[in-house]
Coordinates of N, CA and C in Angstrom, one line a residue:
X1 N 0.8 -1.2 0.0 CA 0.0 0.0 0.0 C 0.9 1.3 0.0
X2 N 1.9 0.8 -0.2 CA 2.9 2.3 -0.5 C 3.0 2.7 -1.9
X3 N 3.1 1.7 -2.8 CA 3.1 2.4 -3.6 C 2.1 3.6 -4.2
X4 N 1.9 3.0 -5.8 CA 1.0 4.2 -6.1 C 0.1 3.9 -6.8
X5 N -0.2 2.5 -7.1 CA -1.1 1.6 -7.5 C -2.3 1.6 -6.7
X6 N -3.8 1.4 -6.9 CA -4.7 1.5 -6.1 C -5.9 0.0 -6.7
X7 N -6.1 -0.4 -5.6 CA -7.1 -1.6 -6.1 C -8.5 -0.8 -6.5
X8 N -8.7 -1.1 -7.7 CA -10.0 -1.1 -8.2 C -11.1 -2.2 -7.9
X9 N -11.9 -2.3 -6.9 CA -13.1 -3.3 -6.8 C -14.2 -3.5 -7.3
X10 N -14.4 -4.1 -8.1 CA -15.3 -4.2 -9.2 C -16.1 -5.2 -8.8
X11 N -18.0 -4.5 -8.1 CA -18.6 -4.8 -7.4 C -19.6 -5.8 -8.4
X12 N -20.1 -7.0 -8.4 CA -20.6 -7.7 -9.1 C -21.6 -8.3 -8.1
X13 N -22.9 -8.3 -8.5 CA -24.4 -8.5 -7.6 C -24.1 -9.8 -7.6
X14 N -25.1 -9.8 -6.5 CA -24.8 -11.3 -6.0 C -24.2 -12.8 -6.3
X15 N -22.8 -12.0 -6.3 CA -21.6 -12.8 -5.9 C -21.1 -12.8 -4.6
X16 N -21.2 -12.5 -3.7 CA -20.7 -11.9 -2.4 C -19.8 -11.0 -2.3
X17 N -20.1 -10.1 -3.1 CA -19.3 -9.1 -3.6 C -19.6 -8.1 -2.2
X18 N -20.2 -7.5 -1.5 CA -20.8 -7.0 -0.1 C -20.0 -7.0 0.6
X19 N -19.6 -8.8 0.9 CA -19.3 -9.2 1.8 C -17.9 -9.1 1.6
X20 N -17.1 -9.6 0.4 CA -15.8 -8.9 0.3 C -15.7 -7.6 0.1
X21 N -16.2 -6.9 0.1 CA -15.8 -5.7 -0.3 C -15.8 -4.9 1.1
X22 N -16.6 -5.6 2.3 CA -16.6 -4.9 3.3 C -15.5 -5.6 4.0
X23 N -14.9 -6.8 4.0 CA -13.6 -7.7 4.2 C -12.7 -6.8 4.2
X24 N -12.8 -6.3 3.1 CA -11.6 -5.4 2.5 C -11.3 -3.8 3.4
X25 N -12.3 -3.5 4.0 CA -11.6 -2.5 4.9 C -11.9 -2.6 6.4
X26 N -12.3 -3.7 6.5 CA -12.5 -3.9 8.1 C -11.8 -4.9 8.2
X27 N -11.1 -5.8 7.6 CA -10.0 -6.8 8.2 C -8.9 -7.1 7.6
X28 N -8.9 -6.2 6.5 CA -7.3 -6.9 6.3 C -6.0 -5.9 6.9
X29 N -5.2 -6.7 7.7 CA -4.0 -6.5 8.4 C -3.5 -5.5 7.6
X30 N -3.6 -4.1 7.9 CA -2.6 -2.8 7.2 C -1.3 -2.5 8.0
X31 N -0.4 -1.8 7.8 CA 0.3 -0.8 8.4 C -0.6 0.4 8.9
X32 N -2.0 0.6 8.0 CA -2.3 1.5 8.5 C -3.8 1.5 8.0
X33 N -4.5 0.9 8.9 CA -5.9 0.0 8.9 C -6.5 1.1 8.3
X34 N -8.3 0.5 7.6 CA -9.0 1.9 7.2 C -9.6 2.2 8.1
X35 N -9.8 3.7 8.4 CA -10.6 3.8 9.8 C -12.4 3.7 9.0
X36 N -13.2 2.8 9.7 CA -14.4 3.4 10.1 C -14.9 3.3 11.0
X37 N -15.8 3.9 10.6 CA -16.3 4.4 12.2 C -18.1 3.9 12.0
X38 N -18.2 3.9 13.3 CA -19.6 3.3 13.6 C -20.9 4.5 12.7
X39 N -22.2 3.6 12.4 CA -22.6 4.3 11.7 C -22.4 4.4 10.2
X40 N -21.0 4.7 9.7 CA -21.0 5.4 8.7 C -21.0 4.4 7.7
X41 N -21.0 4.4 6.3 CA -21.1 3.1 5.5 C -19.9 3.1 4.9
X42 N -19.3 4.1 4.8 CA -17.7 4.3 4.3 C -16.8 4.7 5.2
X43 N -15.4 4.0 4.8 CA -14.1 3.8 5.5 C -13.0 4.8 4.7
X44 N -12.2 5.4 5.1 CA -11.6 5.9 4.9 C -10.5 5.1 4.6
X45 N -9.4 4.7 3.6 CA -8.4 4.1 3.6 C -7.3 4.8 2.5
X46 N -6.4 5.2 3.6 CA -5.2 6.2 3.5 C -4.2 4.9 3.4
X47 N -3.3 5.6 2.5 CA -1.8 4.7 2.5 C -1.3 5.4 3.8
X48 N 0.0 4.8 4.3 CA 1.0 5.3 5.6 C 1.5 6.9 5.3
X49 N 1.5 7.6 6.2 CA 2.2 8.8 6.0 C 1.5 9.9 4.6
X50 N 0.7 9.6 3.8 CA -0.4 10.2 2.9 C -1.6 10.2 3.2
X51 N -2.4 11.4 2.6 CA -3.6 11.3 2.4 C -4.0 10.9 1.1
X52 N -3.8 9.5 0.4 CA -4.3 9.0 -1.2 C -4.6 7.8 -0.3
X53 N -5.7 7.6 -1.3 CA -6.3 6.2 -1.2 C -5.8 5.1 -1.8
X54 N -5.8 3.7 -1.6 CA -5.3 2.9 -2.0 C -6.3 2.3 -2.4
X55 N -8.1 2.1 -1.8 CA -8.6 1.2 -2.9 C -9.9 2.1 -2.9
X56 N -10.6 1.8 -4.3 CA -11.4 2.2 -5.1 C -12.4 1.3 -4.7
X57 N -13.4 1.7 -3.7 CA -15.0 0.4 -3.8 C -15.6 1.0 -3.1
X58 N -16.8 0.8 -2.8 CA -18.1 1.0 -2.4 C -18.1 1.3 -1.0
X59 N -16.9 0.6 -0.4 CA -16.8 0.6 1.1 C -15.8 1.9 1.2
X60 N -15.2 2.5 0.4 CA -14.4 3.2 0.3 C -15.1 4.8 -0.5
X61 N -15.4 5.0 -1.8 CA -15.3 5.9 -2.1 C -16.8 6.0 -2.4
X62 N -17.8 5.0 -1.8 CA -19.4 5.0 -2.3 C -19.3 4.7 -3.5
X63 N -20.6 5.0 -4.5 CA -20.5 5.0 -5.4 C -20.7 5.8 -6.5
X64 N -19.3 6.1 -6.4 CA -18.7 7.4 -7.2 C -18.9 7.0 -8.3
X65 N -18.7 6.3 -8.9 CA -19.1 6.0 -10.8 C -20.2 5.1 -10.7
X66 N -21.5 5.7 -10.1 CA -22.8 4.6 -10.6 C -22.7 3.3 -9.3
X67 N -24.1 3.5 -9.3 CA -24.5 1.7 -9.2 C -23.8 0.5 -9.8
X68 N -23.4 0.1 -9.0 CA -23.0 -1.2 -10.2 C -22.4 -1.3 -11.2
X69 N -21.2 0.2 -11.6 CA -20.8 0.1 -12.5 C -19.9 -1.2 -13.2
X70 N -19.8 -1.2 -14.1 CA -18.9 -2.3 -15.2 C -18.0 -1.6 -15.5
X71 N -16.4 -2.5 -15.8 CA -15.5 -2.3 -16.0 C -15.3 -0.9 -16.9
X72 N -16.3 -0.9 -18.0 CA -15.9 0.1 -18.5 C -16.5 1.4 -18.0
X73 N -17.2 1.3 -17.4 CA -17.7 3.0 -16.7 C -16.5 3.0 -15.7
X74 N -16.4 2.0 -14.9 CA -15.4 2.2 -14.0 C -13.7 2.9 -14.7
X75 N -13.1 2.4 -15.8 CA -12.1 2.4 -16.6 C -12.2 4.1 -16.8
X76 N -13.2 4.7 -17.1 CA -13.3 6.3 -17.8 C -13.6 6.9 -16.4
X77 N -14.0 6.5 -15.5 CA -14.6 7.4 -14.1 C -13.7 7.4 -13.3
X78 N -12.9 6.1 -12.6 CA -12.0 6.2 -11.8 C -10.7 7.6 -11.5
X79 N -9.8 7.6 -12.7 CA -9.2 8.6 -12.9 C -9.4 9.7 -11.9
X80 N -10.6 10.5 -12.5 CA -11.2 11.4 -12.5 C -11.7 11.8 -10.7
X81 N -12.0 10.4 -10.4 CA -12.7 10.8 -9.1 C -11.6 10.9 -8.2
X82 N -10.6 9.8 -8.1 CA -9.8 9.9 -7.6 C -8.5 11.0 -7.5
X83 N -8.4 12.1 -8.2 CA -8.0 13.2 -8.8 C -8.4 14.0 -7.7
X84 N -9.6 14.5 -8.0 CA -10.7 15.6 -7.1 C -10.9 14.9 -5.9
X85 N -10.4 13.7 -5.5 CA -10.4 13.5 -4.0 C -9.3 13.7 -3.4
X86 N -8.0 13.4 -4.0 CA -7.0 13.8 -3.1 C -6.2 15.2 -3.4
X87 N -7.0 15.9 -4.9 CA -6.5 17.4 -4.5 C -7.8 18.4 -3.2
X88 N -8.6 17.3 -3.1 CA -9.8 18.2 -1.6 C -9.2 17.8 -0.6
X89 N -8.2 16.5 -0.5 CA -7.5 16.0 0.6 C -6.6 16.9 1.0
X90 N -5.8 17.0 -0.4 CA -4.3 18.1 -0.1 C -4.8 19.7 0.2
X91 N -6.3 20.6 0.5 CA -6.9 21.2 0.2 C -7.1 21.2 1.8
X92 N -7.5 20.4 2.4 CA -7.7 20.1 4.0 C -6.6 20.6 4.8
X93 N -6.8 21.7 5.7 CA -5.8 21.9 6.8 C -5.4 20.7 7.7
X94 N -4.2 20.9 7.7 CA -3.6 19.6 8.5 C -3.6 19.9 10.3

């Protein structure tokens, strides 16, 4: 998660796609876990020492490109969202 690569989760209905996708920020062993918090339906997941995200899902960024998007809406939207979210990050007083 240091680098600069970011997982793209690509949410597919009823596969148990929910269920891993919530796996994915409440249990897997980080350097630097994603916080959430009670209540909320999204997790925040920061790489170490940055404010950039390392993954792209539902549990993470909502859903910023659509419902249920497919590979290819995902492919043209991702860029973009993730752009405008960590120049609002670097925008945030520290």
């Amino acid at each position: 998660m240091k680098g600069e690569d970011v997982i793209v989760f690509l949410h597919i209905q009823k596969t148990g796609g929910t269920t891993f996708g919530r796996h994915l920020v409440q249990n897997v062993r980080l350097e630097v876990p994603c916080d959430c918090r009670p209540g909320q339906k999204k997790c925040t997941c920061y790489r170490p020492n940055r404010r950039e995200t390392w993954l792209f899902s539902r549990f993470s960024t909502g859903w910023s490109c659509g419902l249920h998007a497919d590979w290819t809406e995902l492919t043209n939207c991702v860029p973009g969202v993730l752009d405008r979210r960590e120049s609002a990050a670097a925008k945030t007083p520290r």
